[in-house]
Short mmCIF file of N, CA and C and ligand atoms in Angstrom, two decimals:
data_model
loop_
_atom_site.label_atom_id
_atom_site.label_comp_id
_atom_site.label_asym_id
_atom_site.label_seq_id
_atom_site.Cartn_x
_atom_site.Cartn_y
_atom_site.Cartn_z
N UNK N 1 -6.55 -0.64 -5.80
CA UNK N 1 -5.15 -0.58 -6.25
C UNK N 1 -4.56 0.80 -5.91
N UNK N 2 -3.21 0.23 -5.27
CA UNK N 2 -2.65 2.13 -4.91
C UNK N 2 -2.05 2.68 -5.88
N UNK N 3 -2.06 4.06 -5.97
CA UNK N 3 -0.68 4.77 -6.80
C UNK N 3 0.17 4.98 -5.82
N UNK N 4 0.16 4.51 -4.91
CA UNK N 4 1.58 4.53 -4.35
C UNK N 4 2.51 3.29 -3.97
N UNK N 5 3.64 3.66 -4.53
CA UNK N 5 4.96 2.40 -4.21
C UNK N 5 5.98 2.95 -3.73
N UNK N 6 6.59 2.07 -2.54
CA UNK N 6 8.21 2.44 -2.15
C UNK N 6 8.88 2.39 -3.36
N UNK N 7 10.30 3.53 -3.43
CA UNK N 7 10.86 3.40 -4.08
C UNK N 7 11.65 1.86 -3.97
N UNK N 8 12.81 2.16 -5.23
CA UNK N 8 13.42 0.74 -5.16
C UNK N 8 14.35 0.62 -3.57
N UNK N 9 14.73 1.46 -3.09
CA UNK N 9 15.56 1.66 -2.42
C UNK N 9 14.59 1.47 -0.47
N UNK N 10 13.13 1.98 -0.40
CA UNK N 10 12.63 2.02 0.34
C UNK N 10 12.40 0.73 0.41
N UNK N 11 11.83 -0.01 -0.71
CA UNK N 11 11.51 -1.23 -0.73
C UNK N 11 12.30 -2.59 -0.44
N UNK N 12 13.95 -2.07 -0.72
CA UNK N 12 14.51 -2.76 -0.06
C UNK N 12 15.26 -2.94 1.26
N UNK N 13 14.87 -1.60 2.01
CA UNK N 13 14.63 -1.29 3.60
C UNK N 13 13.88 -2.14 3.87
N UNK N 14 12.07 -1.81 3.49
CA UNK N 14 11.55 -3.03 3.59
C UNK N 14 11.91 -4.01 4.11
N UNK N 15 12.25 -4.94 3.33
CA UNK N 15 12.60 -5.94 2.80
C UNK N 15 13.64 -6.95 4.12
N UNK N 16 14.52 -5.89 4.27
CA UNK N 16 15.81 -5.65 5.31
C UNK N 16 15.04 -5.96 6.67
N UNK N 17 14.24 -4.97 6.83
CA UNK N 17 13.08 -4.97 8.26
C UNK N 17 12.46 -5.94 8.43
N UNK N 18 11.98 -6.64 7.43
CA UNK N 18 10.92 -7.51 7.49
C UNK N 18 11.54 -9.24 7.92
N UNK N 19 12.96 -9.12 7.88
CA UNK N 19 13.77 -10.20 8.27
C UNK N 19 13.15 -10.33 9.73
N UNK N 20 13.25 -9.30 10.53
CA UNK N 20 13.04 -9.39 11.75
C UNK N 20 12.24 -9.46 12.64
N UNK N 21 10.63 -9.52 11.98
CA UNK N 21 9.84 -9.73 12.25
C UNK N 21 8.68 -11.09 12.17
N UNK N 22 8.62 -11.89 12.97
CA UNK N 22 8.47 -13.02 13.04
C UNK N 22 6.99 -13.41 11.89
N UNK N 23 6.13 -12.34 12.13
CA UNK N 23 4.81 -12.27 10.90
C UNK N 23 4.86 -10.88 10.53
N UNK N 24 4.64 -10.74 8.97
CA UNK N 24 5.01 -9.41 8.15
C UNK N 24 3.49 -8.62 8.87
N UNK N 25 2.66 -8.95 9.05
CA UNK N 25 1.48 -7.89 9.49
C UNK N 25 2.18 -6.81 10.88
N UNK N 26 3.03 -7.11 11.74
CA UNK N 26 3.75 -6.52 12.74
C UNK N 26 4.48 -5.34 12.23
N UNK N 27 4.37 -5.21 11.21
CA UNK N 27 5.10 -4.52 10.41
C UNK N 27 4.96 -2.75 10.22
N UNK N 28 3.62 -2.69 10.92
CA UNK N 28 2.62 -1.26 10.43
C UNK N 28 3.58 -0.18 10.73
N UNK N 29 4.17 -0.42 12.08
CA UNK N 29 4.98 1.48 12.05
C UNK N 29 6.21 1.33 11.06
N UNK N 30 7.10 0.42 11.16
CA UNK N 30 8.28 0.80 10.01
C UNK N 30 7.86 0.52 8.88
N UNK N 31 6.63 0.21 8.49
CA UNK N 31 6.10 0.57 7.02
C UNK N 31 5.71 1.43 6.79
N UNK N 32 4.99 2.13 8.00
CA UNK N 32 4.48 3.56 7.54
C UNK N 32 5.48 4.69 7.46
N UNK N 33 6.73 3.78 8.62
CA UNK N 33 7.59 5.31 8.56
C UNK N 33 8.44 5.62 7.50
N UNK N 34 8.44 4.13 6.50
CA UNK N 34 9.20 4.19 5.73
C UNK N 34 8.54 4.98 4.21
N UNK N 35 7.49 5.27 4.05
CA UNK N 35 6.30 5.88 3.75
C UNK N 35 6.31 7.29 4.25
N UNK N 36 6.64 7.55 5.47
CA UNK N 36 6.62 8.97 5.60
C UNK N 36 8.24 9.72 5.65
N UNK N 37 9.04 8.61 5.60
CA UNK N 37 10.53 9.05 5.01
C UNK N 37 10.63 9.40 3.61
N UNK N 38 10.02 8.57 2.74
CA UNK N 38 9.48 8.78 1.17
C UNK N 38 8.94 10.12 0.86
N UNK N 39 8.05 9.97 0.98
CA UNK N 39 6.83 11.39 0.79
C UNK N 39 6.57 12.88 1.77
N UNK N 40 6.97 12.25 2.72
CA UNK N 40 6.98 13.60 4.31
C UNK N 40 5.71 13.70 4.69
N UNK N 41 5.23 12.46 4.00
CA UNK N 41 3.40 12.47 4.48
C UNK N 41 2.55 10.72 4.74
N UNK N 42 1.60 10.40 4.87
CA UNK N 42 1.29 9.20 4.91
C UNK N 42 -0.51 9.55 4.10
N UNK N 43 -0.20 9.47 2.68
CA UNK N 43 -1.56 9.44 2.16
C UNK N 43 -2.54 8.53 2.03
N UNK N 44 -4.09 9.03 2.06
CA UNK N 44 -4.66 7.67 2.09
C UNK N 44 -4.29 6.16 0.83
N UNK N 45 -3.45 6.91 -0.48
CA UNK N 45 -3.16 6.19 -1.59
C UNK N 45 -1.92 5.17 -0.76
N UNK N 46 -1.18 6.03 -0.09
CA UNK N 46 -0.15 5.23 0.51
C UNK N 46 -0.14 4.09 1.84
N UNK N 47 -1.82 4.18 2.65
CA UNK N 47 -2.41 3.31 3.50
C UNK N 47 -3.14 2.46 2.75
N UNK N 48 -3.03 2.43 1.24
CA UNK N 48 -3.76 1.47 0.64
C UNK N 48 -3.12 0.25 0.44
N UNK N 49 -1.65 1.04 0.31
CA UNK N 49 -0.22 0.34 -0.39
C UNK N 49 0.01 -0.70 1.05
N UNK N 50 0.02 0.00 1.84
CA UNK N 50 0.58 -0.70 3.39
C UNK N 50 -0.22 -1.98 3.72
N UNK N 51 -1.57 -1.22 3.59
CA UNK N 51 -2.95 -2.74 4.11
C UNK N 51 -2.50 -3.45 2.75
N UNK N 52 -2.47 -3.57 1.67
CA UNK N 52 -2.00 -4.60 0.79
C UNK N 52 -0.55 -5.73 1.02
N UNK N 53 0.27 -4.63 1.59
CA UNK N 53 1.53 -5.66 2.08
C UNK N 53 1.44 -6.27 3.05
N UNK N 54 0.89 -5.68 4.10
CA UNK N 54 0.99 -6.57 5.42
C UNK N 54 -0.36 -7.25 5.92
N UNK N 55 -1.22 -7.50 4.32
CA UNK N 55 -2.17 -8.32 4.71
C UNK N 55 -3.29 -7.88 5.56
N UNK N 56 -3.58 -6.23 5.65
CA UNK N 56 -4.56 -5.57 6.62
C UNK N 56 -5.81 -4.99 5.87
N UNK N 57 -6.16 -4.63 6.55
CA UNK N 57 -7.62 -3.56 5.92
C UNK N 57 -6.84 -2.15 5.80
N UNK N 58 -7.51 -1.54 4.52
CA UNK N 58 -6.77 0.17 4.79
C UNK N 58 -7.37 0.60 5.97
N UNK N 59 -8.74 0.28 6.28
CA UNK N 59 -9.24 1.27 7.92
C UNK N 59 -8.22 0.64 8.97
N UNK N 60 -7.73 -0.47 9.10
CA UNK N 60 -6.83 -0.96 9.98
C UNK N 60 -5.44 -0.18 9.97
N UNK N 61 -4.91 0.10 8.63
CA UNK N 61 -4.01 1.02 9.01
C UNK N 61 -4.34 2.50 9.08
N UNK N 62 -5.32 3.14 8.52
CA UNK N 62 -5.68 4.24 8.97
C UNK N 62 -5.75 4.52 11.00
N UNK N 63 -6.62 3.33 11.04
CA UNK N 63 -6.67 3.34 12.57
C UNK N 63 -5.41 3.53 13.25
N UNK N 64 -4.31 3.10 12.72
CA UNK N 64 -3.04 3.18 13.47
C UNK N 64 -2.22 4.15 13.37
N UNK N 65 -2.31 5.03 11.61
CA UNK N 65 -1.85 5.85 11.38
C UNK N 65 -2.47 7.36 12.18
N UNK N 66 -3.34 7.27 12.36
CA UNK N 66 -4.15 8.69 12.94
C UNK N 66 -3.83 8.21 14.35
N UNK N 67 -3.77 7.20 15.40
CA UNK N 67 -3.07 6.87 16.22
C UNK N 67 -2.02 8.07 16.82
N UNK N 68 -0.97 7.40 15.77
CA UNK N 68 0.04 8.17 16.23
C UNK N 68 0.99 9.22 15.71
N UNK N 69 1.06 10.43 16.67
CA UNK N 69 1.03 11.52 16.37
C UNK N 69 2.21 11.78 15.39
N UNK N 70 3.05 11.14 15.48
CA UNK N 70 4.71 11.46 14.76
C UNK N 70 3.55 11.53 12.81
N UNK N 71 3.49 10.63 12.89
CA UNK N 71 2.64 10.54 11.07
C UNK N 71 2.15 11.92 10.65
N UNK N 72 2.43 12.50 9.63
CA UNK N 72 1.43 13.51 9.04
C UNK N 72 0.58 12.55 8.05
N UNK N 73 -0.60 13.43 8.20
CA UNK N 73 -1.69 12.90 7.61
C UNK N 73 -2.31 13.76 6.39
N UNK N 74 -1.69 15.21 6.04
CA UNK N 74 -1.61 15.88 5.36
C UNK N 74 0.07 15.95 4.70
N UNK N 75 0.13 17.00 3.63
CA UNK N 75 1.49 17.37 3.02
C UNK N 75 2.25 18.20 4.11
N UNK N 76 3.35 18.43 4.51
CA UNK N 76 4.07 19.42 5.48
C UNK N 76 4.92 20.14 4.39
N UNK N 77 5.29 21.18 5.28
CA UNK N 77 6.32 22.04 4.24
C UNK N 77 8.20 21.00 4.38
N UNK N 78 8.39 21.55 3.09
CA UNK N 78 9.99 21.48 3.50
C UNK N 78 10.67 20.79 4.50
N UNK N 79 10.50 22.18 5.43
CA UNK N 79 11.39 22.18 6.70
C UNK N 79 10.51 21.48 7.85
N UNK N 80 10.61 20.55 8.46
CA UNK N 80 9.71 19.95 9.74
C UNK N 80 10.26 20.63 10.54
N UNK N 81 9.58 21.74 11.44
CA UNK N 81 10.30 22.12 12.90
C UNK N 81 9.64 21.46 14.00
N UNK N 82 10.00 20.53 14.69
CA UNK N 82 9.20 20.13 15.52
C UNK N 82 10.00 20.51 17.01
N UNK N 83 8.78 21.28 17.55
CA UNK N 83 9.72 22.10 18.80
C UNK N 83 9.24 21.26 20.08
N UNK N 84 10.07 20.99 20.96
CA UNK N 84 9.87 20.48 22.28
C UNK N 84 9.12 21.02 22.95
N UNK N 85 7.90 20.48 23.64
CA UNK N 85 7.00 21.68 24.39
C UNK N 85 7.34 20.78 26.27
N UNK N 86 7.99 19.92 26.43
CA UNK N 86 8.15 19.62 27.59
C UNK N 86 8.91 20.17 28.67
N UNK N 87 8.83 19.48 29.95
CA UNK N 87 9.11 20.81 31.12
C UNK N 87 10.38 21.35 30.99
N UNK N 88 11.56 20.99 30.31
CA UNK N 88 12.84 21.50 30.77
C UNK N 88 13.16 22.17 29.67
N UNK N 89 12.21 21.92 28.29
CA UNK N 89 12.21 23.08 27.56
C UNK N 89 11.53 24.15 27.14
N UNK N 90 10.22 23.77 28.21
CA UNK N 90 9.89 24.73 28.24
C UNK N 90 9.83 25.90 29.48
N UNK N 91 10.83 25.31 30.69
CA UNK N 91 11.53 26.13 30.97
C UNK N 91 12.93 27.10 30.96
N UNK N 92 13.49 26.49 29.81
CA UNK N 92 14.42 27.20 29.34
C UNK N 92 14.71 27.55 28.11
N UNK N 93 12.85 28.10 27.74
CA UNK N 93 13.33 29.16 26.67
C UNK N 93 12.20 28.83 25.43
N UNK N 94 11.46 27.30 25.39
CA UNK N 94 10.71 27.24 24.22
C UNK N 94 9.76 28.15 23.56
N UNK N 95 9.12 28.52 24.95
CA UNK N 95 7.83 29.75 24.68
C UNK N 95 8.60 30.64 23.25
N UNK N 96 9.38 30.71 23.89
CA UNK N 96 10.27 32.18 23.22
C UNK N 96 10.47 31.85 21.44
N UNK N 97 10.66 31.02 21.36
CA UNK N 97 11.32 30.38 20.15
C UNK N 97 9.98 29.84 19.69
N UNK N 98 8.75 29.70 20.40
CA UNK N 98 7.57 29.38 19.41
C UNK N 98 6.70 31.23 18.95
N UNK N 99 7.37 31.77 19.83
CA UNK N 99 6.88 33.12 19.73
C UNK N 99 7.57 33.57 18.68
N UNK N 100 9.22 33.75 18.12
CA UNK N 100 9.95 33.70 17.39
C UNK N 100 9.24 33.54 16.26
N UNK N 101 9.10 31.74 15.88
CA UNK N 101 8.67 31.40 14.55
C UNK N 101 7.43 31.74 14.28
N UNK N 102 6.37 32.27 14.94
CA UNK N 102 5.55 33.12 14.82
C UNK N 102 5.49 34.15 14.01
N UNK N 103 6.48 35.04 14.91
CA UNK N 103 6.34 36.61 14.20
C UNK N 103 7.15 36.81 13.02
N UNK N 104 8.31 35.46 12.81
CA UNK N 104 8.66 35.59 11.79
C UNK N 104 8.22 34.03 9.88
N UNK N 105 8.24 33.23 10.82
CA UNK N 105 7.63 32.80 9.82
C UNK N 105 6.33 32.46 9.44
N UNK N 106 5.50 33.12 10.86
CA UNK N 106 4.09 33.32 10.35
C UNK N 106 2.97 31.90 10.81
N UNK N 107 3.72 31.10 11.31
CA UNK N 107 3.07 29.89 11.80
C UNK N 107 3.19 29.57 13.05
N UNK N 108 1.93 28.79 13.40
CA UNK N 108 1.81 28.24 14.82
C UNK N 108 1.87 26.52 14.78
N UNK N 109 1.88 25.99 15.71
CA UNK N 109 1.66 24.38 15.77
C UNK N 109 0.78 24.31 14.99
N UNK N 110 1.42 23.04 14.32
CA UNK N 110 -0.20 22.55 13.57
C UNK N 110 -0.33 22.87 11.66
N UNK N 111 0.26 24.40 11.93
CA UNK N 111 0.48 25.00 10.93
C UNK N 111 1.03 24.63 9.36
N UNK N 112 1.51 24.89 8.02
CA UNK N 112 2.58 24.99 7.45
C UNK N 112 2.33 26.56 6.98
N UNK N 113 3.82 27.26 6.14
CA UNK N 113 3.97 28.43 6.12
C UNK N 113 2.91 28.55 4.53
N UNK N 114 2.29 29.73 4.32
CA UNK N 114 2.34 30.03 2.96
C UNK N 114 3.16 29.25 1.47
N UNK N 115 4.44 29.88 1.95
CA UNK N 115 5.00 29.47 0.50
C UNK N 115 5.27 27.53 0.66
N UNK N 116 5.07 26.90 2.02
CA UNK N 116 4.80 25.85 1.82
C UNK N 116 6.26 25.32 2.12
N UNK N 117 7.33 26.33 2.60
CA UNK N 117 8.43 25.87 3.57
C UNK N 117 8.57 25.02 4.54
N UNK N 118 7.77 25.73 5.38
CA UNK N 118 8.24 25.54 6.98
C UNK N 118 6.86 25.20 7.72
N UNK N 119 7.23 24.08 8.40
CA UNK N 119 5.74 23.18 9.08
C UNK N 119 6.28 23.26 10.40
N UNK N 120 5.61 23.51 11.50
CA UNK N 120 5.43 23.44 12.99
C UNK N 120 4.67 22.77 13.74
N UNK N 121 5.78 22.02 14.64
CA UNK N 121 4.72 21.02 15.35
C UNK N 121 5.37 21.01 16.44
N UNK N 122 4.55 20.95 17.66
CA UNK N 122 5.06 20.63 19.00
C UNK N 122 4.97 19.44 19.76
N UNK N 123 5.81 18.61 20.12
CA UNK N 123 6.09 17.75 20.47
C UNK N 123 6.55 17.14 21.85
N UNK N 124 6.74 16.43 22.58
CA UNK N 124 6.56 15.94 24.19
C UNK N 124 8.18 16.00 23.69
N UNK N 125 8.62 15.26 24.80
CA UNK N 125 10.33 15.52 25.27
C UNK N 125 10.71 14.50 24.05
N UNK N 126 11.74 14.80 23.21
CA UNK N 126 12.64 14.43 22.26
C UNK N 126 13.95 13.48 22.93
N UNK N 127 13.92 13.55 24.53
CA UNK N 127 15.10 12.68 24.99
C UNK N 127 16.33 13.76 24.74
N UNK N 128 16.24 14.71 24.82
CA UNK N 128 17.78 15.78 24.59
C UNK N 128 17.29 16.66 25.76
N UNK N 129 17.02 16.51 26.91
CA UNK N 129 16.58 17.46 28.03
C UNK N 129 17.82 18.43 28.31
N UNK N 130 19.40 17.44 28.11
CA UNK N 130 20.28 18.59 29.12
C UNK N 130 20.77 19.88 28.12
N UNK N 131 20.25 19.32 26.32
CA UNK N 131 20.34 20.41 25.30
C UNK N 131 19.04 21.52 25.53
N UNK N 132 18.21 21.58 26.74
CA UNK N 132 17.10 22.42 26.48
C UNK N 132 17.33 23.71 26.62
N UNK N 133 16.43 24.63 25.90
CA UNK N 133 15.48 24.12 24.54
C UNK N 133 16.03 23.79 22.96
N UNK N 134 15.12 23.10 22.61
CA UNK N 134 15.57 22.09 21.29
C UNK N 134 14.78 22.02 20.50
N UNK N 135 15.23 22.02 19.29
CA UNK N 135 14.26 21.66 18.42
C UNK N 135 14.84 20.12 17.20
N UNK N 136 13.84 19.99 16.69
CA UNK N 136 14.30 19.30 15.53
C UNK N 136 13.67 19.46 14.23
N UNK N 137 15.03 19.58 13.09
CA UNK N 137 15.14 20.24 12.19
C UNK N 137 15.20 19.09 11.10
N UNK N 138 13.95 18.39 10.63
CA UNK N 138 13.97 17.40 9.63
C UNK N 138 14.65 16.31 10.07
N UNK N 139 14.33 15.95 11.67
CA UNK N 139 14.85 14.83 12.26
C UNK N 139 16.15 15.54 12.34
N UNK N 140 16.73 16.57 12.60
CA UNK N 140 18.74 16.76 12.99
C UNK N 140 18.19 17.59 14.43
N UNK N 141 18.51 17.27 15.35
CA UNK N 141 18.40 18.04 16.82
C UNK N 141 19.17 19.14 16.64
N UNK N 142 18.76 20.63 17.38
CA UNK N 142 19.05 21.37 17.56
C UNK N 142 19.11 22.08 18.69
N UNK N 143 20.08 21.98 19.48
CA UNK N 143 20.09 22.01 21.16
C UNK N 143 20.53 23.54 21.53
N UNK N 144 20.35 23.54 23.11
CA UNK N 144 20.70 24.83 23.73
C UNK N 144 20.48 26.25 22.33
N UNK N 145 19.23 26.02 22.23
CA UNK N 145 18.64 27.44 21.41
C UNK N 145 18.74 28.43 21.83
N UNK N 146 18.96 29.48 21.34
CA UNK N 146 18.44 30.96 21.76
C UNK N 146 17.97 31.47 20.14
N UNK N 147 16.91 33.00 20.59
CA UNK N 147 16.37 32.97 19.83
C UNK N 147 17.27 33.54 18.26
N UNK N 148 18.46 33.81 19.26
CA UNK N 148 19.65 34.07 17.99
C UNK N 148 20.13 32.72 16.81
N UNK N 149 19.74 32.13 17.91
CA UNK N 149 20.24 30.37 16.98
C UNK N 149 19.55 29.94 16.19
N UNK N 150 18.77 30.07 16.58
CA UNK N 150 17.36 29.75 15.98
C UNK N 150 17.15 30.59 14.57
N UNK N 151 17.07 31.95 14.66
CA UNK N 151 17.20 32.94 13.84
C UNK N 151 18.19 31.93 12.25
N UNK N 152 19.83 31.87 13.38
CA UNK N 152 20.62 31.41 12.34
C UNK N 152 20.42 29.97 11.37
N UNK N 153 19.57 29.28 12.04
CA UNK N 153 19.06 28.31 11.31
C UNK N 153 17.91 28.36 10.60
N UNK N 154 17.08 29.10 11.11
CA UNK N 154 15.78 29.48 9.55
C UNK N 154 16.06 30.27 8.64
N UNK N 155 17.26 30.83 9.04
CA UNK N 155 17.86 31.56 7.97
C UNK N 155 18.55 30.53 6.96
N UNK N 156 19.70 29.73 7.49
CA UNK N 156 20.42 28.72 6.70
C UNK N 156 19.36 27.48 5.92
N UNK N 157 18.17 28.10 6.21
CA UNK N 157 16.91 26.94 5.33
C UNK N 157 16.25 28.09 3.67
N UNK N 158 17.31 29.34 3.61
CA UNK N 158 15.88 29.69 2.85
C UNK N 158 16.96 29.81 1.71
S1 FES H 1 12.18 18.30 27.66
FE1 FES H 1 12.74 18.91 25.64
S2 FES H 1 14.01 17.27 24.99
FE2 FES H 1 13.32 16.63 26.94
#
């Protein structure tokens, strides 16, 4: 039995989604994501909840959840920065801006900060190439960076 439940409101996303899917087991990524829209994480309490709805094994959704990379599988901070590490941003300028959140907020990929803010993750092309470099800021894109912009937005998070 899980301790975890969609809220009322997730649950009736759910619900909404599940119209469209011809068998509810098809269901695994917009259940999980709706799970990691909830919490900002996908816990094993909450892969218990999932294999119960859509009729799976929890190792069956574990298997899918460790899969794929978008899922945290731990708690993240706060702020998700997930920075573009692909070619057009990282020729115009990413290095710089992972060097940035480095020296100032103290984290690398992979990472979350100390006080449990700010999580870093690097990520393949986001589909915003002609904004490069970019980041995204709790799912809101943040295009044509410099490390001044950048600055102004980890600032407007604290
Ligand atoms: S290369 Fe960064 S968004 Fe496409």
């Amino acid at each position: 039995m899980s301790k975890f439940i969609y809220t009322e409101e997730k649950e009736k996303e759910f619900q909404r989604i599940a119209k469209k899917y011809p068998k509810i087991d098809a269901m695994m990524l917009p259940a999980l994501w709706l799970v990691q829209e909830q919490e900002g994480w996908v816990s094993p309490d909450a892969m218990i909840f999932v294999a119960d709805k859509l009729n799976k094994t929890p190792i069956q959704v574990y298997e899918f959840a460790t899969f794929y990379t978008m899922f945290n599988l731990k708690p993240i901070g706060t702020y998700h920065i997930e920075l573009c590490k692909t070619l057009s941003c990282m020729l115009m300028g990413a290095p710089e801006l992972k060097k940035f959140i480095k020296e100032t907020i103290g984290i690398e990929p992979g990472q979350t900060s100390e006080d449990g803010r700010f999580h870093l993750s690097e990520v393949e092309c986001q589909g915003a190439c002609g904004g490069a470099p970019m980041i995204a800021l709790n799912h809101t894109y943040h295009e044509n960076l410099t490390v001044d912009k950048l600055k102004t937005i980890i600032e407007g998070c604290k």
